Amino acid sequence: MKLLTCLFAGMLSVFTLDAQTKRALRPSDVYRLQEPSGPKVSPDGKWVLFTLQSVDSAKDKNKSDLWMISWDGKEQVQLTFDGSGASQARWSPDGRFISFVATRGEDKSGQVYLLDRRGGEGKKLTDIKGSIEDLDWSPNSKSLLLSIKDPDFSDSASTKIRKPYVINRYHFKQDTEGYLDSAQTHLYLFGLDNKKLDTLTRGIYNERNATFSPDGNQIAFESNRSDLPDRNENTDIFVMENRPGAPAKQLTTWKGEDSDPLWSPDGKSIAYLQSSSDEPFTMYGQKMAAVVPSAGGEKQLMTDKADRPVRDLHWSVNGKNLVMLMEDDRQVKVISVETAGKKVTILSEGERSFYALEDHPLRNAWITVMSTPDRPAELAVLENGKLQQITHVQDSFLAPLVLPKVRGFRSTSKDGTLVSGILYTPADAVEGKRLPLILFIHGGPVGQDEFDFDFTRLMYAAAGYAVAGVNYRGSSGRGVDYIRSIYADWGNREVMDIIGAADHLIQTGVADENRMGIAGWSYGGISTNYTIATDSRFKAAVSGAGSSLQLSLYGSDQYVTQYEKELGAPWQKPEKWIAVSYPFFKADRIKTPTLFMASESDFNVPVAGAEQMYQALKSLGVPTELVIYPKQYHGITVPSYLKDRYQRHIQWFDKYLR
């Protein structure tokens, strides 16, 4: 008994020491976080190929390599080691090779490399001038179907001075792409034996998401072939024979978006995603699963009754079901739909999120990328109703950490609308003791806060704050009517919902109403501006990649199609543009100390949006600062900038809420 007591005491001391050595999440942890993505199951079903992204802290950039893991998770092999950004990794149908796109050595653009799965280095397969945007293997493993964007010949070879941009397009700029010219994306067939590149499509249109039929004789793809493709978001599904110059047959005629074609196992049908709206711009819609005969005929909508967005379509092995991911009120579920009767079966649900779904080639099983509030993304197998994690890339990341607590909540806005949210509180938070609150608002606006590993909100909760995500009206996961309720009425219902969530957290004893802050990026930054111009209770704000003088963004950002459809041209309805610009025109009502952030090269929400509000508050004497991240697009990718952003958020809120 004495021995057992000593043993127990020793174990207790180890547990106590372990608890004492664990620490809270901090901004520098961004350097340790890894992200698996793009899983593909081998043709024999025994291995899963995936990309693992990590951070090279010395070079201050992200790197990625290819790995594969056995289906049961017992064996794991690293395939590439140079971190060159391997992407679009695919198995050859015969299982002998792995293809991927990378930029190595003297490559000026991404090229296809071929890796023998038995071992060895990847060998360069192509020397293509344009940009390879997608690829698909022919069923006989003898050729690759490539989607290639025309090369940019505007740079002079003899000088570093770029030629002027000459623009004549309606939609002439896009984030990460820059100013747009007349370059198109077309389909090509690359022979592995002769290294010959055959042109399959030509013309003024783009073809994307191309895929071979099961017998390899036909190709399905999506394309916008409307009269004025720059003025709408329309895409349709087309089918053509696998030969240069073959005519393309149009299968769908929806005026909205038809995308992501997927052949049935017998080749007789094509599943695809259809937008819920047939408007030329569908910001406030969601995708539904549909099926159309590959020879042409009437389509069938598979998930229209569910009124929830779906993605990642896959056929069951017998071709009788479609399996996909579906957003539903803070969750992402895996569902199966019978194509004959449209019966929906939930295969997996709960407080977790799925980022990807790929099918097993031989049986009804799937590999997923899954996350939970207490674990970043891992690969997991879903089979026979059971979900089994097979990778453990996050174990070392989580080992030293004690994470905040996470739970869902619902609030009621002043007009009676029920709104869902997620609350994060420090691990050592005392029940009943009020905390300073940060409302961190998601972007989009169409998107949802869900039960996943939210690094940003967990970070702020670890710094001692209650942090709330709010699925305000305009968010997805609650149906089309919920999404469309903010159409042409920005800064009204979503602000009502954000304030309603704050009131709820005050009433339930979570938040200290005298120490509340608000922040967000993109539409989250825009909503932050709307909210501080409406409610003066917030003692601090951080507005990232936001805007307020919406009138000034016409022609400056990438949303001209949306603006003219939703608000009307500024010279036609100036009063509407002024109404949705109220944070700028009522800037003298803002009393909240606000930090503005922006990316220098952002064409999504240009830097002017932050500069204008910074200048306004500076002129009014309201405490403010402006931080601009050099050469970054809408999404910041440089690891040190991400760390800097987290640190500045925490310092700003500490200054005004502590």
Coordinates of C-alpha atoms in Angstrom, one line a residue, residues 351-613:
E351 CA -19.3 20.4 -33.4
R352 CA -16.6 20.0 -36.1
S353 CA -15.8 21.3 -39.5
F354 CA -14.7 19.6 -42.7
Y355 CA -12.5 21.4 -45.3
A356 CA -12.3 18.7 -47.9
L357 CA -13.8 15.4 -48.9
E358 CA -12.4 12.7 -51.3
D359 CA -13.8 9.3 -52.1
H360 CA -12.2 5.9 -51.8
P361 CA -12.1 4.3 -55.3
L362 CA -13.2 0.8 -54.3
R363 CA -15.8 1.2 -51.5
N364 CA -18.1 3.7 -49.9
A365 CA -15.5 5.4 -47.6
W366 CA -14.1 8.9 -47.6
I367 CA -11.0 10.8 -46.6
T368 CA -11.6 14.2 -45.1
V369 CA -9.7 17.2 -43.7
M370 CA -11.3 17.8 -40.4
S371 CA -11.0 20.3 -37.6
T372 CA -12.5 20.8 -34.1
P373 CA -12.5 23.8 -31.7
D374 CA -9.6 22.2 -29.8
R375 CA -7.6 20.7 -32.8
P376 CA -6.3 22.2 -36.0
A377 CA -6.8 20.4 -39.3
E378 CA -6.0 16.6 -39.5
L379 CA -6.9 13.9 -42.0
A380 CA -9.7 11.6 -41.0
V381 CA -11.3 8.5 -42.5
L382 CA -15.1 8.3 -42.6
E383 CA -16.4 4.7 -43.1
N384 CA -19.4 2.8 -41.8
G385 CA -20.5 5.8 -39.9
K386 CA -17.3 6.1 -37.9
L387 CA -14.8 9.0 -38.1
Q388 CA -11.2 8.0 -37.4
Q389 CA -8.3 10.5 -37.4
I390 CA -5.3 9.1 -39.2
T391 CA -2.7 12.0 -39.1
H392 CA -1.2 13.6 -36.0
V393 CA 0.6 16.6 -37.5
Q394 CA -0.9 18.8 -34.8
D395 CA 0.3 16.8 -31.7
S396 CA 3.5 18.8 -31.3
F397 CA 1.7 22.1 -31.8
L398 CA -0.9 21.3 -29.1
A399 CA 1.5 19.7 -26.6
P400 CA 2.6 22.9 -24.8
L401 CA -0.7 24.6 -25.0
V402 CA -3.7 25.0 -22.7
L403 CA -6.6 26.3 -24.9
P404 CA -9.5 28.6 -24.3
K405 CA -13.0 27.2 -23.8
V406 CA -15.4 27.2 -26.7
R407 CA -19.2 27.0 -26.8
G408 CA -22.1 28.0 -29.0
F409 CA -24.7 30.6 -28.1
R410 CA -27.8 32.2 -29.6
S411 CA -29.0 35.8 -29.2
T412 CA -32.1 37.7 -30.3
S413 CA -31.9 40.9 -32.2
K414 CA -34.2 43.8 -31.5
D415 CA -36.5 42.8 -34.4
G416 CA -36.8 39.3 -33.0
T417 CA -34.3 37.5 -35.3
L418 CA -32.5 34.6 -33.8
V419 CA -28.8 34.7 -34.4
S420 CA -26.2 32.0 -33.8
G421 CA -22.7 32.7 -32.4
I422 CA -19.6 31.0 -30.9
L423 CA -18.0 32.2 -27.6
Y424 CA -14.4 31.8 -26.7
T425 CA -13.3 32.4 -23.1
P426 CA -9.9 32.1 -21.4
A427 CA -9.0 28.6 -20.0
D428 CA -8.8 30.1 -16.4
A429 CA -12.0 32.2 -16.7
V430 CA -14.0 32.2 -13.5
E431 CA -17.7 31.4 -13.9
G432 CA -19.8 34.5 -13.1
K433 CA -16.9 37.0 -13.4
R434 CA -17.4 39.4 -16.3
L435 CA -14.7 39.7 -18.9
P436 CA -13.7 42.4 -21.4
L437 CA -15.3 41.4 -24.7
I438 CA -14.0 41.4 -28.3
L439 CA -16.6 40.8 -31.0
F440 CA -14.6 39.5 -33.9
I441 CA -16.7 39.7 -37.1
H442 CA -16.3 37.3 -40.0
G443 CA -15.9 38.5 -43.6
G444 CA -17.8 37.6 -46.7
P445 CA -20.4 38.6 -45.8
V446 CA -21.6 35.1 -47.1
G447 CA -19.8 32.6 -44.9
Q448 CA -20.2 31.3 -41.4
D449 CA -18.3 31.0 -38.1
E450 CA -18.2 27.3 -37.4
F451 CA -16.9 24.9 -34.9
D452 CA -13.3 24.6 -36.0
F453 CA -9.9 25.6 -34.7
D454 CA -10.2 29.4 -35.0
F455 CA -6.6 30.5 -34.5
T456 CA -7.5 34.2 -34.4
R457 CA -10.3 34.1 -31.8
L458 CA -8.5 31.5 -29.7
M459 CA -5.5 33.8 -29.7
Y460 CA -7.5 36.8 -28.3
A461 CA -9.3 34.6 -25.7
A462 CA -5.9 33.3 -24.6
A463 CA -4.9 37.0 -24.0
G464 CA -7.7 37.2 -21.4
Y465 CA -10.7 38.3 -23.4
A466 CA -14.2 36.8 -24.0
V467 CA -14.3 36.6 -27.8
A468 CA -17.5 36.2 -29.9
G469 CA -18.1 35.2 -33.5
V470 CA -21.5 36.3 -34.8
N471 CA -23.3 34.7 -37.8
Y472 CA -25.1 38.0 -38.6
R473 CA -27.7 38.2 -41.3
G474 CA -25.9 37.7 -44.6
S475 CA -24.1 34.7 -43.3
S476 CA -24.5 31.2 -44.8
G477 CA -25.7 28.1 -43.1
R478 CA -29.1 29.4 -42.4
G479 CA -30.8 29.5 -45.8
V480 CA -31.0 31.8 -48.8
D481 CA -33.5 34.2 -47.2
Y482 CA -31.1 34.7 -44.3
I483 CA -28.3 35.5 -46.7
R484 CA -30.3 37.8 -49.0
S485 CA -31.7 39.9 -46.1
I486 CA -28.9 42.4 -46.4
Y487 CA -29.2 42.8 -50.2
A488 CA -28.6 46.5 -51.1
D489 CA -29.0 47.4 -47.4
W490 CA -25.5 47.2 -45.9
G491 CA -24.8 48.2 -42.3
N492 CA -28.4 47.7 -41.1
R493 CA -29.5 44.2 -40.1
E494 CA -26.0 42.8 -39.7
V495 CA -25.2 45.7 -37.2
M496 CA -28.5 45.0 -35.4
D497 CA -27.4 41.3 -35.0
I498 CA -23.9 42.2 -33.8
I499 CA -25.3 44.6 -31.2
G500 CA -27.9 42.0 -30.2
A501 CA -25.1 39.5 -29.6
A502 CA -23.2 42.0 -27.4
D503 CA -26.4 42.7 -25.4
H504 CA -27.0 39.0 -24.9
L505 CA -23.4 38.5 -23.6
I506 CA -23.9 41.4 -21.2
Q507 CA -27.3 40.1 -20.0
T508 CA -25.9 36.5 -19.4
G509 CA -23.0 37.8 -17.3
V510 CA -20.2 37.1 -19.7
A511 CA -19.2 40.6 -20.9
D512 CA -18.3 43.8 -19.0
E513 CA -20.4 46.4 -20.9
N514 CA -17.8 49.0 -20.1
R515 CA -15.0 47.1 -21.7
M516 CA -16.2 46.0 -25.2
G517 CA -14.2 46.0 -28.4
I518 CA -14.9 45.0 -32.0
A519 CA -12.7 43.9 -34.9
G520 CA -12.8 42.1 -38.2
W521 CA -11.2 41.7 -41.6
S522 CA -12.8 42.4 -45.1
Y523 CA -16.6 42.5 -44.6
G524 CA -15.7 42.1 -40.9
G525 CA -13.8 45.4 -41.1
I526 CA -16.6 47.0 -43.1
S527 CA -19.1 45.8 -40.4
T528 CA -16.8 47.1 -37.7
N529 CA -17.0 50.6 -39.3
Y530 CA -20.8 50.4 -39.5
T531 CA -21.1 49.3 -35.9
I532 CA -18.8 52.0 -34.3
A533 CA -20.7 54.6 -36.3
T534 CA -24.0 53.3 -34.9
D535 CA -23.1 52.4 -31.2
S536 CA -20.7 54.4 -29.1
R537 CA -20.4 51.8 -26.4
F538 CA -17.4 50.1 -28.0
K539 CA -14.2 51.4 -26.3
A540 CA -11.8 50.1 -29.0
A541 CA -11.9 48.8 -32.6
V542 CA -9.6 47.2 -35.2
S543 CA -10.9 47.5 -38.7
G544 CA -8.9 45.4 -41.2
A545 CA -9.3 45.6 -45.0
G546 CA -12.5 47.5 -44.6
S547 CA -14.2 50.5 -46.3
S548 CA -16.8 53.1 -45.5
L549 CA -16.9 55.6 -48.4
Q550 CA -18.3 52.9 -50.7
L551 CA -18.8 55.4 -53.5
S552 CA -15.0 55.7 -53.9
L553 CA -14.6 51.9 -54.5
Y554 CA -16.5 52.0 -57.8
G555 CA -13.8 51.2 -60.4
S556 CA -11.2 50.8 -57.7
D557 CA -12.0 47.2 -56.6
Q558 CA -13.1 44.1 -58.3
Y559 CA -16.9 44.2 -57.6
V560 CA -18.2 46.4 -60.4
T561 CA -20.7 43.8 -61.5
Q562 CA -22.2 43.5 -58.0
Y563 CA -22.3 47.3 -57.5
E564 CA -24.3 48.0 -60.7
K565 CA -26.6 45.0 -60.1
E566 CA -27.2 45.6 -56.4
L567 CA -26.9 49.4 -55.9
G568 CA -27.2 50.7 -59.4
A569 CA -24.6 53.0 -61.0
P570 CA -23.5 55.9 -58.8
W571 CA -24.8 58.5 -61.2
Q572 CA -28.2 56.9 -61.3
K573 CA -28.7 56.3 -57.6
P574 CA -26.3 58.5 -55.7
E575 CA -28.6 58.5 -52.6
K576 CA -28.2 54.7 -52.3
W577 CA -24.4 55.0 -52.4
I578 CA -24.4 57.7 -49.8
A579 CA -26.7 55.7 -47.6
V580 CA -24.4 52.7 -47.5
S581 CA -21.4 55.0 -46.9
Y582 CA -22.7 56.3 -43.6
P583 CA -19.7 55.5 -41.5
F584 CA -17.7 58.1 -43.5
F585 CA -20.4 60.7 -43.8
K586 CA -21.2 60.3 -40.1
A587 CA -17.6 59.9 -39.0
D588 CA -18.0 62.8 -36.5
R589 CA -20.3 60.4 -34.5
I590 CA -17.5 57.9 -34.0
K591 CA -15.8 58.1 -30.6
T592 CA -14.2 54.7 -30.6
P593 CA -10.3 54.6 -30.7
T594 CA -9.8 52.6 -33.9
L595 CA -6.7 50.9 -35.5
F596 CA -7.1 50.6 -39.3
M597 CA -5.2 47.9 -41.2
A598 CA -4.8 47.1 -44.9
S599 CA -2.8 45.3 -47.5
E600 CA -0.9 47.5 -50.0
S601 CA -1.7 45.4 -53.1
D602 CA -5.3 44.5 -52.2
F603 CA -7.7 44.8 -55.2
N604 CA -10.5 43.1 -53.2
V605 CA -10.9 45.9 -50.7
P606 CA -8.3 48.5 -51.7
V607 CA -6.1 50.2 -49.2
A608 CA -8.0 53.5 -49.7
G609 CA -10.8 52.1 -47.6
A610 CA -8.6 52.1 -44.5
E611 CA -6.8 55.3 -45.5
Q612 CA -10.0 57.4 -45.8
M613 CA -11.3 56.4 -42.4

